[in-house]
Coordinates of C-alpha atoms in Angstrom, one line a residue:
M276 CA -1.0 3.5 50.0
N277 CA -0.8 7.3 49.6
G278 CA 2.5 7.0 47.4
I279 CA 1.5 4.8 45.6
K280 CA -1.9 7.0 44.5
Q281 CA 0.8 9.7 44.0
L282 CA 3.1 7.1 41.7
I283 CA 0.0 7.1 39.1
V284 CA -1.2 11.1 39.5
L285 CA 2.2 11.6 38.4
S286 CA 2.1 8.5 35.3
L287 CA -0.7 9.8 34.3
S288 CA 0.3 13.4 34.6
L289 CA 2.9 13.1 32.3
L290 CA 1.5 11.2 30.2
A291 CA -1.2 14.4 29.5
A292 CA 2.1 16.6 28.6
P293 CA 3.0 17.2 25.2
S294 CA 6.2 16.2 24.5
F295 CA 7.2 19.8 22.4
A296 CA 7.2 22.9 23.9
Q297 CA 4.4 24.9 22.1
P298 CA 4.6 27.9 19.3
K299 CA 3.6 31.0 20.4
G300 CA 0.6 31.9 18.3
A301 CA 0.9 28.8 17.0
V302 CA -2.1 28.8 13.8
Y303 CA -0.4 25.4 12.3
L304 CA -2.4 23.9 16.2
D305 CA -5.9 25.4 15.6
D306 CA -7.7 23.0 13.9
K307 CA -10.6 25.9 13.3
K308 CA -7.8 27.4 11.4
P309 CA -8.3 26.8 7.6
I310 CA -6.1 23.6 6.9
E311 CA -4.0 26.2 4.0
E312 CA -3.3 28.2 6.8
R313 CA -2.1 25.8 9.3
I314 CA -0.6 24.5 6.6
E315 CA 1.6 27.6 6.1
D316 CA 2.4 28.5 9.7
A317 CA 3.5 25.4 9.6
L318 CA 6.4 24.6 7.2
S319 CA 7.1 28.3 7.7
R320 CA 8.9 26.8 11.0
M321 CA 10.3 24.4 10.1
T322 CA 14.0 24.5 8.8
L323 CA 15.0 23.0 5.6
E324 CA 16.2 19.2 6.6
E325 CA 13.5 18.6 8.3
K326 CA 11.9 19.7 5.7
V327 CA 14.2 17.1 3.7
A328 CA 13.4 14.6 6.1
M329 CA 9.5 14.0 6.1
C330 CA 10.3 13.1 2.7
H331 CA 11.8 9.9 2.5
A332 CA 10.9 6.7 4.9
Q333 CA 13.0 6.4 8.2
S334 CA 11.5 2.7 8.6
K335 CA 9.9 0.2 6.9
F336 CA 6.9 2.0 6.6
S337 CA 7.3 4.7 8.2
S338 CA 8.8 8.6 7.3
A339 CA 9.5 11.5 10.2
G340 CA 7.4 14.1 11.6
V341 CA 8.7 17.2 13.2
P342 CA 9.1 16.7 17.3
R343 CA 10.3 19.7 17.9
L344 CA 6.5 21.1 16.3
G345 CA 4.8 18.0 18.1
I346 CA 4.3 17.0 13.7
P347 CA 3.9 13.5 14.4
E348 CA 5.3 10.7 12.5
V349 CA 3.6 8.6 9.0
W350 CA 3.0 5.0 9.7
C351 CA 1.7 2.6 6.3
S352 CA 0.6 -0.5 6.5
D353 CA -0.7 -3.1 4.2
G354 CA -3.6 -3.2 3.2
P355 CA -5.8 -4.0 1.1
H356 CA -7.5 -7.1 2.2
G357 CA -6.5 -6.9 6.5
I358 CA -4.1 -4.7 9.0
R359 CA -0.6 -6.3 8.0
A360 CA 1.5 -7.8 11.4
E361 CA 3.7 -5.5 13.0
V362 CA 7.2 -6.2 11.6
F363 CA 11.0 -4.7 12.8
W364 CA 12.4 -1.7 12.2
D365 CA 14.2 -2.3 8.9
E366 CA 13.3 -5.6 8.6
W367 CA 10.7 -7.7 6.7
N368 CA 10.9 -10.0 9.7
T369 CA 7.6 -9.5 12.0
A370 CA 8.5 -7.8 15.0
G371 CA 6.8 -11.0 17.1
W372 CA 3.9 -9.1 18.6
T373 CA 1.7 -10.5 20.2
N374 CA -1.8 -8.4 19.9
D375 CA -1.8 -7.7 16.1
S376 CA -3.5 -10.7 14.3
C377 CA -5.9 -9.7 12.4
I378 CA -9.2 -10.1 10.6
A379 CA -8.5 -11.1 7.0
F380 CA -11.1 -9.7 4.4
P381 CA -11.9 -11.0 0.7
A382 CA -9.9 -9.8 -1.7
L383 CA -10.1 -7.6 -3.4
T384 CA -11.7 -9.4 -6.5
C385 CA -14.4 -10.3 -4.7
L386 CA -15.4 -6.8 -3.5
A387 CA -15.9 -6.2 -6.8
A388 CA -17.9 -9.2 -7.9
T389 CA -20.5 -8.2 -5.3
W390 CA -21.3 -5.2 -7.5
N391 CA -22.2 -3.8 -4.7
P392 CA -21.8 -0.2 -3.6
E393 CA -22.7 -1.4 0.4
M394 CA -20.0 -4.2 1.1
S395 CA -18.0 -1.8 -0.6
A396 CA -18.9 1.1 1.8
L397 CA -18.5 -2.0 4.9
Y398 CA -15.3 -2.8 4.1
G399 CA -13.7 0.3 4.2
K400 CA -15.5 1.1 6.5
S401 CA -14.3 -1.9 8.6
I402 CA -10.6 -2.1 7.3
G403 CA -10.6 1.6 8.3
E404 CA -11.4 1.0 12.1
E405 CA -8.4 -1.7 12.0
A406 CA -6.2 0.6 11.0
R407 CA -7.1 4.0 12.8
Y408 CA -6.6 0.9 16.3
R409 CA -3.2 0.2 15.3
N410 CA -2.4 3.7 14.8
K411 CA -1.1 3.5 11.4
N412 CA -2.7 7.4 9.6
V413 CA -2.2 5.1 5.8
L414 CA -3.5 2.0 4.3
L415 CA -2.2 1.1 0.9
G416 CA -4.6 0.5 -1.0
P417 CA -7.8 -0.2 -2.8
G418 CA -5.6 -1.7 -6.2
V419 CA -7.7 0.0 -9.5
N420 CA -5.5 -1.9 -12.1
I421 CA -7.2 -3.5 -14.9
Y422 CA -7.1 -7.2 -15.6
R423 CA -4.7 -6.9 -19.2
T424 CA -3.6 -10.7 -18.4
P425 CA -4.7 -13.7 -16.5
L426 CA -1.2 -14.5 -16.0
N427 CA -0.9 -11.2 -13.4
G428 CA 0.5 -12.6 -10.5
R429 CA -1.8 -9.4 -8.7
N430 CA -5.4 -9.2 -10.0
F431 CA -6.1 -10.8 -7.0
E432 CA -5.6 -7.6 -5.1
Y433 CA -7.3 -4.9 -7.7
M434 CA -11.7 -4.6 -8.5
G435 CA -11.5 -7.1 -12.0
E436 CA -10.9 -5.8 -15.8
D437 CA -14.0 -3.5 -16.2
P438 CA -13.4 -0.2 -15.2
Y439 CA -17.0 1.1 -14.8
L440 CA -17.3 -1.5 -12.5
S441 CA -14.3 -0.5 -11.1
S442 CA -14.5 3.2 -10.8
I443 CA -17.5 2.8 -9.3
M444 CA -16.2 0.0 -6.2
V445 CA -13.2 2.2 -5.3
V446 CA -15.2 5.8 -4.3
P447 CA -17.2 3.6 -0.7
Y448 CA -14.5 1.4 -0.1
I449 CA -12.1 5.0 0.3
Q450 CA -15.3 6.6 1.7
G451 CA -14.8 4.6 4.0
V452 CA -11.2 4.2 5.3
Q453 CA -10.7 8.0 5.6
K454 CA -14.5 8.3 7.8
N455 CA -11.8 7.7 10.1
G456 CA -9.4 9.5 10.2
V457 CA -6.6 7.3 7.6
A458 CA -5.2 8.1 4.5
A459 CA -6.1 4.9 1.2
C460 CA -3.8 5.3 -1.0
V461 CA -4.9 4.3 -4.2
K462 CA -2.8 1.9 -5.8
H463 CA -0.7 1.4 -8.3
F464 CA -0.7 5.0 -10.3
A465 CA -0.7 3.6 -13.2
L466 CA -0.5 0.8 -16.3
N467 CA 0.8 -1.5 -13.5
N468 CA -0.2 -4.6 -14.8
Q469 CA 1.7 -7.3 -14.9
E470 CA 4.3 -8.0 -12.7
V471 CA 6.9 -9.4 -15.1
Y472 CA 9.4 -7.0 -15.4
R473 CA 7.6 -4.5 -13.6
D474 CA 10.2 -2.6 -12.1
R475 CA 11.4 -2.2 -16.0
I476 CA 8.8 -2.5 -18.6
N477 CA 7.9 1.0 -20.3
V478 CA 4.1 0.1 -20.6
N479 CA 2.6 0.9 -24.7
V480 CA -0.1 2.0 -25.2
S481 CA -2.8 4.3 -26.5
D482 CA -3.8 7.7 -24.7
R483 CA -7.9 6.2 -25.7
A484 CA -7.0 2.8 -24.2
L485 CA -5.5 4.9 -20.8
Y486 CA -8.3 7.3 -20.4
E487 CA -10.6 4.2 -21.3
I488 CA -9.7 1.4 -19.5
Y489 CA -6.3 2.6 -17.8
L490 CA -7.0 5.6 -15.0
P491 CA -11.2 5.7 -14.7
A492 CA -11.0 4.0 -12.0
F493 CA -8.1 6.2 -10.3
K494 CA -10.0 9.1 -12.1
A495 CA -13.0 8.3 -9.5
A496 CA -10.6 7.6 -6.3
V497 CA -9.6 11.0 -6.9
Q498 CA -12.9 12.7 -8.0
K499 CA -15.2 11.2 -6.3
G500 CA -13.9 8.8 -3.5
G501 CA -11.3 12.7 -2.9
A502 CA -8.4 10.0 -1.5
W503 CA -5.8 11.5 0.4
A504 CA -2.6 9.4 -0.8
I505 CA -2.5 7.9 -4.5
M506 CA 0.6 5.1 -4.4
G507 CA 2.9 5.4 -8.1
S508 CA 3.6 2.5 -10.1
Y509 CA 6.7 -0.2 -10.4
N510 CA 6.6 0.1 -14.6
K511 CA 7.6 3.3 -16.8
Y512 CA 5.3 5.1 -19.1
K513 CA 7.1 7.1 -21.5
G514 CA 10.0 5.6 -21.2
E515 CA 9.6 7.4 -17.1
H516 CA 9.7 5.5 -13.9
C517 CA 5.6 6.1 -12.8
C518 CA 6.5 7.1 -9.5
H519 CA 7.9 10.2 -10.7
N520 CA 6.0 10.3 -14.2
Q521 CA 6.0 14.3 -15.7
Y522 CA 2.8 13.1 -17.7
L523 CA 1.2 11.0 -15.1
L524 CA 1.4 12.6 -11.9
N525 CA 1.9 16.3 -12.6
D526 CA -0.2 16.6 -15.6
I527 CA -2.6 14.3 -15.0
L528 CA -3.6 13.8 -11.7
R529 CA -2.2 17.2 -10.3
K530 CA -3.2 19.5 -13.3
E531 CA -6.3 17.2 -14.9
W532 CA -7.9 16.2 -11.9
G533 CA -7.2 18.3 -9.3
F534 CA -5.5 15.8 -6.9
D535 CA -3.6 17.2 -3.9
G536 CA -3.1 14.4 -1.6
V537 CA 0.5 12.2 -0.9
V538 CA 1.9 11.4 -3.7
V539 CA 4.0 7.5 -2.2
S540 CA 5.9 5.3 -4.2
D541 CA 5.7 2.1 -4.8
W542 CA 8.5 0.4 -1.8
G543 CA 11.8 0.2 -3.9
G544 CA 10.7 2.8 -7.0
V545 CA 12.0 5.5 -7.1
H546 CA 15.7 6.1 -9.8
D547 CA 16.4 9.2 -10.0
T548 CA 16.9 12.1 -7.5
K549 CA 15.8 14.8 -10.0
E550 CA 13.1 13.2 -11.7
A551 CA 12.0 12.8 -8.3
I552 CA 12.0 16.3 -7.1
Y553 CA 10.1 17.7 -10.0
N554 CA 7.9 15.3 -12.0
G555 CA 5.3 14.4 -8.4
L556 CA 6.6 12.7 -6.1
D557 CA 6.7 13.4 -2.9
M558 CA 7.6 11.1 -0.4
E559 CA 10.0 7.9 -1.0
F560 CA 9.6 4.4 0.5
G561 CA 11.7 0.9 0.1
T562 CA 15.0 2.3 -0.9
W563 CA 17.9 0.7 -1.2
T564 CA 16.9 -1.1 2.4
N565 CA 17.2 -4.6 0.3
G566 CA 20.7 -5.1 2.9
L567 CA 22.8 -5.9 -0.6
N568 CA 23.1 -1.7 -1.8
W569 CA 23.1 -0.1 1.7
S570 CA 23.8 -0.5 5.4
A571 CA 20.9 -0.9 8.1
S572 CA 22.5 2.7 9.4
N573 CA 22.7 5.0 6.5
A574 CA 20.7 3.6 4.2
Y575 CA 17.5 5.8 4.0
D576 CA 20.1 9.1 4.1
N577 CA 20.7 7.7 0.4
Y578 CA 17.3 7.3 0.0
Y579 CA 17.1 9.5 -3.3
L580 CA 14.7 12.2 -1.8
A581 CA 17.1 12.9 1.5
M582 CA 20.6 13.8 1.8
P583 CA 21.0 14.2 -2.5
F584 CA 18.3 16.3 -2.4
L585 CA 19.2 18.6 -0.1
K586 CA 23.0 18.7 -1.0
L587 CA 21.1 19.5 -5.2
L588 CA 18.6 22.3 -2.1
R589 CA 21.0 23.7 0.3
S590 CA 23.8 24.2 -3.1
G591 CA 20.9 27.0 -4.3
E592 CA 20.4 24.0 -8.0
V593 CA 17.5 23.4 -7.0
K594 CA 14.5 26.0 -4.8
E595 CA 13.9 25.2 -1.8
E596 CA 9.9 26.1 -3.2
E597 CA 10.1 22.1 -4.8
V598 CA 10.8 21.2 -0.8
D599 CA 8.0 23.3 -0.2
K600 CA 5.8 22.4 -2.3
K601 CA 6.2 17.9 -0.7
V602 CA 5.4 18.9 2.3
R603 CA 2.4 21.2 2.0
N604 CA 1.0 17.5 0.3
I605 CA 2.5 15.8 3.7
L606 CA 1.1 18.4 5.9
R607 CA -2.0 18.0 4.5
M608 CA -2.5 14.7 4.2
I609 CA -1.1 15.0 8.1
F610 CA -3.8 17.3 9.3
R611 CA -6.4 15.0 8.0
T612 CA -5.5 11.8 9.8
T613 CA -2.7 12.2 12.4
M614 CA -3.7 15.7 13.6
N615 CA -7.4 15.8 13.3
K616 CA -8.5 15.3 17.1
N617 CA -11.5 14.5 16.2
R618 CA -10.9 11.1 14.3
P619 CA -12.4 7.8 16.0
F620 CA -10.6 5.0 17.4
G621 CA -10.8 3.0 15.6
S622 CA -11.4 -1.0 16.7
F623 CA -9.3 -4.3 15.8
G624 CA -9.9 -8.6 15.2
T625 CA -13.1 -7.6 16.4
E626 CA -16.7 -10.2 16.1
E627 CA -18.4 -7.2 14.0
H628 CA -15.9 -7.0 11.1
A629 CA -15.2 -11.2 11.6
L630 CA -18.8 -10.8 10.2
A631 CA -18.7 -8.1 7.8
G632 CA -15.7 -9.6 6.1
R633 CA -18.1 -13.0 5.7
K634 CA -20.6 -11.6 4.5
I635 CA -18.7 -9.0 1.6
A636 CA -17.2 -12.6 0.6
Q637 CA -21.0 -14.7 0.5
E638 CA -22.3 -11.5 -1.6
G639 CA -18.9 -11.4 -4.2
I640 CA -18.6 -15.6 -4.2
V641 CA -20.5 -16.7 -8.1
L642 CA -22.2 -20.8 -7.7
L643 CA -21.7 -22.4 -11.6
Q644 CA -23.1 -25.3 -11.5
N645 CA -25.6 -27.0 -8.1
N646 CA -26.0 -30.3 -10.1
K647 CA -29.0 -31.6 -8.4
N648 CA -29.7 -29.0 -6.1
V649 CA -26.8 -30.4 -4.0
L650 CA -26.1 -27.1 -2.4
P651 CA -27.5 -25.7 -0.5
V652 CA -26.5 -29.0 2.5
D653 CA -28.7 -30.5 4.3
L654 CA -27.1 -30.9 7.2
A655 CA -29.7 -34.1 8.4
K656 CA -28.1 -36.1 6.0
V657 CA -24.9 -35.2 5.5
K658 CA -22.3 -35.6 8.1
R659 CA -18.7 -35.3 7.0
I660 CA -17.8 -33.3 3.4
A661 CA -14.7 -33.5 1.8
V662 CA -12.0 -31.4 0.4
I663 CA -10.3 -32.5 -1.9
G664 CA -7.0 -30.7 -3.6
E665 CA -4.4 -28.0 -3.1
N666 CA -6.9 -25.4 -1.2
A667 CA -8.4 -27.4 1.7
V668 CA -4.6 -28.2 3.3
K669 CA -3.8 -24.5 2.4
R670 CA -3.4 -21.1 3.9
M671 CA -5.2 -18.7 2.3
T672 CA -3.3 -14.8 4.5
I673 CA 0.6 -16.4 4.1
G674 CA 2.7 -15.8 1.9
G675 CA 1.7 -12.8 -0.7
G676 CA 4.3 -9.5 0.0
S677 CA 1.8 -6.3 0.6
S678 CA -1.2 -9.0 0.8
S679 CA 0.1 -11.8 3.4
L680 CA -1.4 -11.0 7.0
K681 CA -1.2 -12.5 10.7
V682 CA -4.5 -13.1 10.8
K683 CA -7.0 -14.1 13.8
Y684 CA -9.1 -16.9 12.0
E685 CA -9.8 -18.0 8.1

């Protein structure tokens, strides 16, 4: 019995022990210090290789930390309607976990249809708690692209066709998520309003339409919601891909709006190393991991912001200050999330969250007709109800790419 007790004590002591040797005078580990001082201290202790490693993915949904300094990895998850099932390190196939069945929250088009910011706050709080419990520090959502055409296959993921409504509804969602120490990553910035040719179409739009229709929700997300992350979009604008677009990311997002968070690429949305270096991107995800262009063993090293970036830095063609800009933003997000020791623990798959999802759905449903007052159904008279059509048998949470979920129930 004593041997068992000793083993338990030893195990607990190992769990409690730090996994790195704490550097002397480590300001970056002192959460009482201003966050900008902590960032500069951490940055001064990092090697060039460590800095570059933080700027690109190391798996389907994660990027490297600095274990030597006790700086954790960044782990992302789809959203925006629920916390996606775990996938294998370098595959889209689910990893077969038995404890990752989430709550399916209503699509964001339904949330917008509530016209109720309180429902948005409830949504953000609930999904933020689910993300936190699963130890995700970036939730890839919400989406606020405007409905330009009813044929856009991702309209259901966004907050409607009205820029004012979207601007009001996005703010409480972000605040609710981030109260859990999880960064909301607002997407897809910008003008990603159709799926056809989305990876190469060059969107032509007037400045007035851009500022009055397509940007207001993103501006509100940054300036009122305080979003800690933004995801670039696949398409081009002014001839440059939006994941490394001088006008959108540097001129508008950073300079006009004062954004101090992380710009994340959409998965596979990066196309040029120098544009990615200079035009506002911080973290590259999803490039070349389809098994066709590069083998799984070297895909991540060959990302545009990986070895090609490192070679330019080593040669002196690109100054180290360029990688420092990116790492400052990444560290700021890490200090706000995984290195915030006061963030709550979250909860997952709870009845409370299921009821929150149902309440939001109920407020988002719009009854167009009620002929002969058939609703509400009188259960004393009606015993069986026939539901006709594809939606009678189709599971709605399967498929849909970043909106596909493994749920407890529908």
